[in-house]
Tab-separated table of C-alpha atoms in Angstrom:
chain	number	residue	atom	x	y	z
A	1251	MET	CA	-48.134	-51.367	-67.952
A	1252	SER	CA	-46.021	-53.406	-65.548
A	1253	SER	CA	-46.921	-53.586	-61.869
A	1254	LYS	CA	-45.951	-50.820	-59.497
A	1255	LEU	CA	-43.646	-53.302	-57.784
A	1256	ASP	CA	-41.740	-53.905	-61.021
A	1257	GLN	CA	-41.659	-50.176	-61.751
A	1258	LEU	CA	-40.315	-49.545	-58.244
A	1259	LYS	CA	-37.617	-52.212	-58.641
A	1260	ALA	CA	-36.392	-50.385	-61.753
A	1261	ILE	CA	-35.483	-47.266	-59.738
A	1262	THR	CA	-35.100	-48.461	-56.129
A	1263	ASP	CA	-33.595	-51.556	-54.522
A	1264	VAL	CA	-36.593	-53.306	-52.957
A	1265	VAL	CA	-35.974	-55.113	-49.669
A	1266	ALA	CA	-38.364	-57.556	-47.981
A	1267	ASP	CA	-39.173	-56.605	-44.392
A	1268	THR	CA	-39.949	-60.086	-43.071
A	1269	GLY	CA	-38.541	-63.323	-41.738
A	1270	ASP	CA	-41.008	-65.394	-43.793
A	1271	ILE	CA	-38.956	-67.250	-46.413
A	1272	GLU	CA	-42.049	-68.102	-48.456
A	1273	ALA	CA	-42.972	-64.425	-48.760
A	1274	ILE	CA	-39.406	-63.574	-49.747
A	1275	ALA	CA	-39.412	-66.239	-52.463
A	1276	ARG	CA	-42.726	-64.861	-53.773
A	1277	PHE	CA	-41.552	-61.265	-54.256
A	1278	SER	CA	-37.876	-61.721	-55.277
A	1279	PRO	CA	-36.432	-58.729	-53.378
A	1280	GLN	CA	-32.815	-57.580	-53.593
A	1281	ASP	CA	-32.206	-57.837	-49.831
A	1282	ALA	CA	-34.125	-58.816	-46.705
A	1283	THR	CA	-34.286	-57.324	-43.216
A	1284	THR	CA	-35.317	-58.935	-39.952
A	1285	ASN	CA	-35.719	-57.770	-36.365
A	1286	PRO	CA	-36.702	-59.488	-33.084
A	1287	SER	CA	-40.409	-58.886	-33.748
A	1288	LEU	CA	-40.198	-60.434	-37.214
A	1289	ILE	CA	-38.138	-63.392	-35.952
A	1290	LEU	CA	-40.720	-63.999	-33.216
A	1291	LYS	CA	-43.506	-63.917	-35.813
A	1292	ALA	CA	-41.569	-66.235	-38.134
A	1293	ALA	CA	-40.916	-68.681	-35.283
A	1294	ALA	CA	-44.659	-69.356	-35.110
A	1295	LEU	CA	-44.675	-70.694	-38.691
A	1296	PRO	CA	-44.681	-74.500	-39.107
A	1297	GLN	CA	-41.718	-74.486	-41.508
A	1298	TYR	CA	-39.437	-73.293	-38.709
A	1299	GLU	CA	-40.207	-76.050	-36.186
A	1300	ALA	CA	-37.240	-78.239	-37.114
A	1301	MET	CA	-34.924	-75.245	-37.068
A	1302	ILE	CA	-36.064	-74.214	-33.589
A	1303	SER	CA	-35.763	-77.783	-32.306
A	1304	LYS	CA	-32.183	-77.885	-33.579
A	1305	VAL	CA	-31.301	-74.658	-31.764
A	1306	VAL	CA	-33.014	-75.742	-28.525
A	1307	ALA	CA	-31.216	-79.092	-28.583
A	1308	GLN	CA	-27.921	-77.229	-28.160
A	1309	LEU	CA	-29.027	-75.706	-24.835
A	1310	SER	CA	-27.511	-77.384	-21.793
A	1311	ASN	CA	-29.497	-75.258	-19.335
A	1312	ARG	CA	-32.731	-73.607	-20.402
A	1313	ASP	CA	-32.818	-71.527	-17.243
A	1314	ASP	CA	-29.511	-69.871	-18.118
A	1315	ALA	CA	-30.328	-66.372	-19.406
A	1316	SER	CA	-27.053	-66.119	-21.310
A	1317	GLN	CA	-27.656	-69.414	-23.110
A	1318	LEU	CA	-31.176	-68.374	-24.062
A	1319	GLN	CA	-29.921	-65.078	-25.458
A	1320	GLN	CA	-27.300	-66.905	-27.501
A	1321	ALA	CA	-29.904	-69.402	-28.709
A	1322	ALA	CA	-32.177	-66.563	-29.849
A	1323	THR	CA	-29.288	-65.051	-31.805
A	1324	GLN	CA	-28.498	-68.461	-33.279
A	1325	LEU	CA	-32.121	-68.795	-34.408
A	1326	ALA	CA	-31.986	-65.378	-36.067
A	1327	VAL	CA	-28.856	-66.500	-37.905
A	1328	GLU	CA	-30.440	-69.816	-38.927
A	1329	ILE	CA	-33.405	-67.937	-40.401
A	1330	GLY	CA	-31.089	-65.375	-41.971
A	1331	ALA	CA	-29.045	-68.149	-43.576
A	1332	GLU	CA	-32.178	-69.549	-45.211
A	1333	ILE	CA	-33.139	-66.068	-46.393
A	1334	SER	CA	-29.664	-65.583	-47.901
A	1335	LYS	CA	-30.418	-68.441	-50.306
A	1336	LEU	CA	-33.339	-66.468	-51.725
A	1337	VAL	CA	-31.916	-62.945	-52.119
A	1338	PRO	CA	-28.912	-61.918	-54.210
A	1339	GLY	CA	-27.954	-59.126	-51.820
A	1340	LYS	CA	-27.654	-58.729	-48.074
A	1341	VAL	CA	-29.504	-59.965	-45.017
A	1342	SER	CA	-29.869	-57.687	-41.983
A	1343	THR	CA	-29.719	-59.360	-38.560
A	1344	GLU	CA	-30.354	-57.299	-35.446
A	1345	VAL	CA	-28.281	-57.004	-32.297
A	1346	ASP	CA	-30.219	-57.644	-29.062
A	1347	ALA	CA	-32.082	-54.390	-28.332
A	1348	ARG	CA	-31.264	-54.705	-24.634
A	1349	LEU	CA	-27.673	-53.787	-25.570
A	1350	SER	CA	-28.679	-50.509	-27.220
A	1351	PHE	CA	-26.809	-48.329	-24.705
A	1352	ASN	CA	-23.690	-50.495	-24.379
A	1353	THR	CA	-21.201	-49.811	-27.175
A	1354	THR	CA	-18.756	-52.549	-26.177
A	1355	ALA	CA	-21.480	-55.186	-25.913
A	1356	MET	CA	-22.922	-54.263	-29.319
A	1357	ILE	CA	-19.500	-54.532	-30.949
A	1358	HIS	CA	-19.019	-57.965	-29.375
A	1359	GLU	CA	-22.497	-59.119	-30.438
A	1360	GLY	CA	-22.003	-57.820	-33.985
A	1361	ARG	CA	-18.776	-59.801	-34.302
A	1362	ARG	CA	-20.495	-62.876	-32.879
A	1363	ILE	CA	-23.322	-62.688	-35.409
A	1364	VAL	CA	-20.778	-62.498	-38.225
A	1365	GLU	CA	-18.912	-65.515	-36.804
A	1366	LEU	CA	-22.143	-67.526	-36.595
A	1367	TYR	CA	-22.913	-66.784	-40.233
A	1368	GLN	CA	-19.359	-67.596	-41.296
A	1369	ALA	CA	-19.654	-70.962	-39.526
A	1370	LYS	CA	-22.550	-71.636	-41.912
A	1371	GLY	CA	-20.476	-70.631	-44.943
A	1372	ILE	CA	-21.955	-67.143	-45.337
A	1373	ASP	CA	-19.376	-64.379	-45.645
A	1374	LYS	CA	-19.706	-60.998	-43.999
A	1375	ASP	CA	-20.129	-59.273	-47.377
A	1376	ARG	CA	-23.657	-60.775	-47.455
A	1377	LEU	CA	-24.547	-59.298	-44.056
A	1378	LEU	CA	-25.684	-56.114	-42.395
A	1379	ILE	CA	-25.536	-55.934	-38.609
A	1380	LYS	CA	-28.625	-54.051	-37.486
A	1381	ILE	CA	-28.148	-51.670	-34.547
A	1382	ALA	CA	-30.379	-49.065	-32.897
A	1383	SER	CA	-29.435	-45.464	-33.720
A	1384	THR	CA	-28.562	-44.454	-30.169
A	1385	TRP	CA	-25.301	-42.554	-29.694
A	1386	GLU	CA	-23.812	-45.773	-28.318
A	1387	GLY	CA	-25.160	-47.765	-31.260
A	1388	ILE	CA	-23.684	-45.340	-33.772
A	1389	GLU	CA	-20.307	-45.578	-32.013
A	1390	ALA	CA	-20.528	-49.385	-32.154
A	1391	ALA	CA	-21.317	-49.227	-35.864
A	1392	LYS	CA	-18.347	-46.941	-36.425
A	1393	ALA	CA	-16.014	-49.508	-34.830
A	1394	LEU	CA	-17.556	-52.445	-36.697
A	1395	GLU	CA	-17.391	-50.641	-40.041
A	1396	GLN	CA	-13.682	-50.016	-39.458
A	1397	GLU	CA	-13.309	-53.801	-39.098
A	1398	GLY	CA	-15.092	-54.372	-42.401
A	1399	ILE	CA	-18.413	-55.376	-40.819
A	1400	GLU	CA	-21.208	-53.430	-42.513
A	1401	CYS	CA	-24.045	-52.032	-40.421
A	1402	ASN	CA	-27.694	-51.057	-40.782
A	1403	LEU	CA	-28.620	-48.308	-38.290
A	1404	THR	CA	-32.275	-48.745	-37.418
A	1405	LEU	CA	-34.910	-46.992	-35.280
A	1406	LEU	CA	-33.898	-43.732	-36.922
A	1407	PHE	CA	-36.327	-40.820	-36.657
A	1408	SER	CA	-34.339	-37.612	-37.079
A	1409	LEU	CA	-31.829	-35.775	-39.230
A	1410	ILE	CA	-29.335	-35.580	-36.346
A	1411	GLN	CA	-29.337	-39.382	-36.090
A	1412	ALA	CA	-28.883	-39.662	-39.857
A	1413	ALA	CA	-26.046	-37.121	-39.887
A	1414	ALA	CA	-24.245	-38.930	-37.061
A	1415	CYS	CA	-24.614	-42.282	-38.841
A	1416	ALA	CA	-23.153	-40.878	-42.046
A	1417	GLU	CA	-20.204	-39.331	-40.205
A	1418	ALA	CA	-19.617	-42.708	-38.534
A	1419	GLY	CA	-19.364	-44.359	-41.942
A	1420	ALA	CA	-22.436	-46.568	-41.590
A	1421	THR	CA	-23.209	-48.593	-44.696
A	1422	LEU	CA	-26.969	-48.083	-44.442
A	1423	ILE	CA	-29.637	-46.367	-42.366
A	1424	SER	CA	-33.299	-47.310	-41.923
A	1425	PRO	CA	-35.298	-44.118	-41.286
A	1426	PHE	CA	-38.801	-45.037	-40.151
A	1427	VAL	CA	-41.738	-43.528	-42.001
A	1428	GLY	CA	-44.891	-45.014	-40.487
A	1429	ARG	CA	-43.850	-44.652	-36.860
A	1430	ILE	CA	-43.177	-40.958	-37.412
A	1431	LEU	CA	-46.654	-40.612	-38.900
A	1432	ASP	CA	-48.112	-42.545	-35.942
A	1433	TRP	CA	-46.623	-40.067	-33.468
A	1434	HIS	CA	-47.897	-37.012	-35.317
A	1435	VAL	CA	-51.383	-38.474	-35.777
A	1436	ALA	CA	-51.480	-39.271	-32.053
A	1437	HIS	CA	-50.649	-35.602	-31.448
A	1438	GLY	CA	-53.451	-34.277	-33.653
A	1439	ALA	CA	-51.968	-34.123	-37.151
A	1440	THR	CA	-54.075	-35.168	-40.147
A	1441	PRO	CA	-51.898	-35.086	-43.287
A	1442	ALA	CA	-54.054	-34.816	-46.396
A	1443	ASN	CA	-51.793	-36.903	-48.611
A	1444	ALA	CA	-48.438	-38.684	-48.742
A	1445	ASP	CA	-46.549	-35.509	-49.601
A	1446	GLU	CA	-47.722	-34.020	-46.289
A	1447	ASP	CA	-46.862	-37.201	-44.373
A	1448	PRO	CA	-44.187	-36.197	-41.806
A	1449	GLY	CA	-42.485	-39.584	-42.168
A	1450	VAL	CA	-42.159	-39.138	-45.922
A	1451	GLN	CA	-40.897	-35.599	-45.407
A	1452	SER	CA	-38.284	-36.818	-42.908
A	1453	VAL	CA	-36.855	-39.453	-45.264
A	1454	SER	CA	-36.888	-37.001	-48.180
A	1455	ALA	CA	-34.918	-34.482	-46.092
A	1456	ILE	CA	-32.370	-37.124	-45.064
A	1457	TYR	CA	-31.992	-38.287	-48.677
A	1458	SER	CA	-31.454	-34.667	-49.764
A	1459	TYR	CA	-28.898	-34.054	-46.991
A	1460	TYR	CA	-26.881	-37.137	-47.915
A	1461	LYS	CA	-26.796	-36.354	-51.622
A	1462	GLN	CA	-25.870	-32.692	-51.077
A	1463	HIS	CA	-22.938	-33.602	-48.859
A	1464	ASN	CA	-21.827	-36.642	-50.870
A	1465	TYR	CA	-22.301	-39.239	-48.156
A	1466	LYS	CA	-22.095	-42.836	-49.364
A	1467	THR	CA	-24.394	-44.167	-46.627
A	1468	ILE	CA	-27.455	-45.803	-48.183
A	1469	VAL	CA	-30.897	-44.439	-47.274
A	1470	MET	CA	-33.449	-47.237	-46.884
A	1471	GLY	CA	-36.924	-46.024	-45.977
A	1472	ALA	CA	-38.706	-48.406	-43.593
A	1473	SER	CA	-41.854	-48.910	-41.507
A	1474	PHE	CA	-44.533	-48.078	-44.061
A	1475	ARG	CA	-48.212	-47.780	-43.214
A	1476	ASN	CA	-49.535	-47.649	-46.779
A	1477	CYS	CA	-48.450	-47.762	-50.413
A	1478	GLY	CA	-48.866	-43.999	-50.759
A	1479	GLU	CA	-45.842	-43.490	-48.509
A	1480	ILE	CA	-43.822	-45.915	-50.627
A	1481	GLU	CA	-44.830	-44.249	-53.885
A	1482	ALA	CA	-43.915	-40.818	-52.478
A	1483	LEU	CA	-40.358	-42.115	-51.909
A	1484	ALA	CA	-39.955	-43.928	-55.237
A	1485	GLY	CA	-36.329	-43.533	-56.276
A	1486	CYS	CA	-34.938	-43.619	-52.732
A	1487	ASP	CA	-31.778	-45.768	-52.552
A	1488	ARG	CA	-33.668	-48.657	-50.976
A	1489	LEU	CA	-37.079	-49.288	-49.433
A	1490	THR	CA	-37.822	-52.183	-47.080
A	1491	ILE	CA	-41.437	-53.255	-47.426
A	1492	SER	CA	-43.725	-55.742	-45.672
A	1493	PRO	CA	-45.199	-58.666	-47.651
A	1494	ALA	CA	-48.706	-57.178	-47.408
A	1495	LEU	CA	-47.637	-53.930	-49.086
A	1496	LEU	CA	-45.421	-55.761	-51.587
A	1497	SER	CA	-48.535	-57.679	-52.594
A	1498	GLU	CA	-50.527	-54.461	-53.064
A	1499	LEU	CA	-47.802	-53.017	-55.270
A	1500	LYS	CA	-47.611	-56.224	-57.274
A	1501	ASP	CA	-51.350	-56.156	-57.940
A	1502	ASP	CA	-51.439	-52.482	-58.996
A	1503	CYS	CA	-50.523	-51.671	-62.613
A	1504	GLY	CA	-50.925	-47.902	-62.381
A	1505	ALA	CA	-48.124	-45.457	-63.174
A	1506	LEU	CA	-45.374	-45.000	-60.578
A	1507	PRO	CA	-43.421	-41.769	-61.229
A	1508	ARG	CA	-39.953	-41.315	-59.746
A	1509	ARG	CA	-39.971	-38.878	-56.813
A	1510	LEU	CA	-36.357	-38.942	-55.603
A	1511	SER	CA	-33.150	-38.872	-57.631
A	1512	PRO	CA	-29.495	-38.029	-56.831
A	1513	THR	CA	-29.521	-35.499	-59.669
A	1514	MET	CA	-32.616	-33.557	-58.608
A	1515	GLU	CA	-32.366	-30.014	-57.256
A	1516	PHE	CA	-32.471	-29.966	-53.473
A	1517	ALA	CA	-33.268	-27.208	-50.999
A	1518	PRO	CA	-29.857	-26.314	-49.478
A	1519	GLN	CA	-29.076	-27.817	-46.064
A	1520	SER	CA	-26.007	-26.831	-44.064
A	1521	LYS	CA	-23.706	-29.613	-42.936
A	1522	ILE	CA	-24.271	-30.611	-39.311
A	1523	GLY	CA	-21.330	-30.796	-36.938
A	1524	ILE	CA	-21.480	-33.988	-34.901
A	1525	ASN	CA	-20.413	-34.559	-31.321
A	1526	GLU	CA	-22.018	-36.412	-28.445
A	1527	ILE	CA	-23.198	-33.351	-26.531
A	1528	ASP	CA	-24.901	-31.757	-29.542
A	1529	PHE	CA	-26.384	-35.109	-30.577
A	1530	ARG	CA	-27.945	-35.687	-27.176
A	1531	TRP	CA	-29.271	-32.146	-26.992
A	1532	ALA	CA	-30.805	-32.334	-30.474
A	1533	MET	CA	-32.514	-35.605	-29.527
A	1534	ASN	CA	-33.741	-34.060	-26.277
A	1535	GLU	CA	-35.293	-31.207	-28.266
A	1536	ASP	CA	-37.045	-33.637	-30.626
A	1537	ALA	CA	-39.820	-35.258	-28.584
A	1538	MET	CA	-40.966	-37.450	-31.464
A	1539	ALA	CA	-37.508	-38.918	-32.165
A	1540	THR	CA	-36.752	-39.449	-28.477
A	1541	GLU	CA	-40.087	-41.113	-27.729
A	1542	LYS	CA	-40.159	-43.319	-30.822
A	1543	LEU	CA	-36.543	-44.438	-30.356
A	1544	ALA	CA	-37.218	-45.435	-26.754
A	1545	GLU	CA	-40.516	-47.074	-27.653
A	1546	GLY	CA	-38.898	-49.054	-30.470
A	1547	ILE	CA	-36.091	-50.319	-28.257
A	1548	ARG	CA	-38.591	-51.370	-25.575
A	1549	ALA	CA	-40.763	-53.192	-28.120
A	1550	PHE	CA	-37.843	-55.075	-29.686
A	1551	ALA	CA	-36.498	-55.961	-26.239
A	1552	ALA	CA	-39.916	-57.275	-25.181
A	1553	ASP	CA	-40.124	-59.473	-28.274
A	1554	GLN	CA	-36.586	-60.709	-27.621
A	1555	VAL	CA	-37.740	-61.809	-24.149
A	1556	LYS	CA	-40.803	-63.526	-25.686
A	1557	LEU	CA	-38.576	-65.327	-28.181
A	1558	GLU	CA	-36.320	-66.570	-25.392
A	1559	ALA	CA	-39.390	-67.748	-23.445
A	1560	LEU	CA	-40.545	-69.643	-26.524
A	1561	LEU	CA	-37.159	-71.378	-26.743
A	1562	ARG	CA	-37.190	-72.179	-23.027
A	1563	GLY	CA	-40.565	-73.935	-23.279
A	1564	TRP	CA	-40.107	-75.509	-26.716
A	1565	ASN	CA	-40.566	-79.133	-25.441
A	1566	SER	CA	-44.307	-78.637	-25.603
A	1567	HIS	CA	-44.051	-78.155	-29.363
A	1568	VAL	CA	-42.066	-81.260	-30.320
């Protein structure tokens, strides 16, 4: 029997969740996603030294916060451009998490990322602009999508976020599985298996909701803690998976049955009306989604700051 990774690729678009170009080349995914944490991790790899030196050389003032932010974005694009040579599909590049509550700034940054890629000969149809699923982020994605710039709404933990993203016309959402499980385990839950995993259940419910109401937005499960979660979502539109778990799937030749399909029978879910007031109230009532969204934004923002500090002090490396 073929590996579970090959079986998964036959029913789900597999996406590499990494900025490591060597790992991407090894697993031949359809797409690749990055975020500030992954870019920071990738920047520590020797193969990126020349790339970082090139970006730093363009800085006229390393103490200028705006220049450092732009340099960090440029580095993400440089890494994304290399990744685009290895995947046939799209590369996701994330907007600075510190802009997550500023719709206008996110729109501007999304356009800028596209322009930086286009300057390197990479068209916007190869890109996904990655934005946090705040109300402001969803509004930014709506505007960008209307301009033909496709978006990946990330840090998504609830059905209300997913419903709002679909109504906004987002190309893709990244509902997080492992972080949902983390929250529930921290609050005393002990799921016996993947089917009882609250993260798996959340993505399954979102997938069902989208298919019932004929939304075109792609569901891409993300943030996996183990292969059991991945296998429980086999058949989902897309799954973005870390190199470590891709390796486990590649080495396992057991059977991988399909668990999700657009033609399966779903438990009925009423369509959710979306407006800002109801969205904010639903998030307020969902402690897990509110806490994990805020925590995720803080973590990505902190790694963005670390990346900028690395660029500021890069002389010590060259």
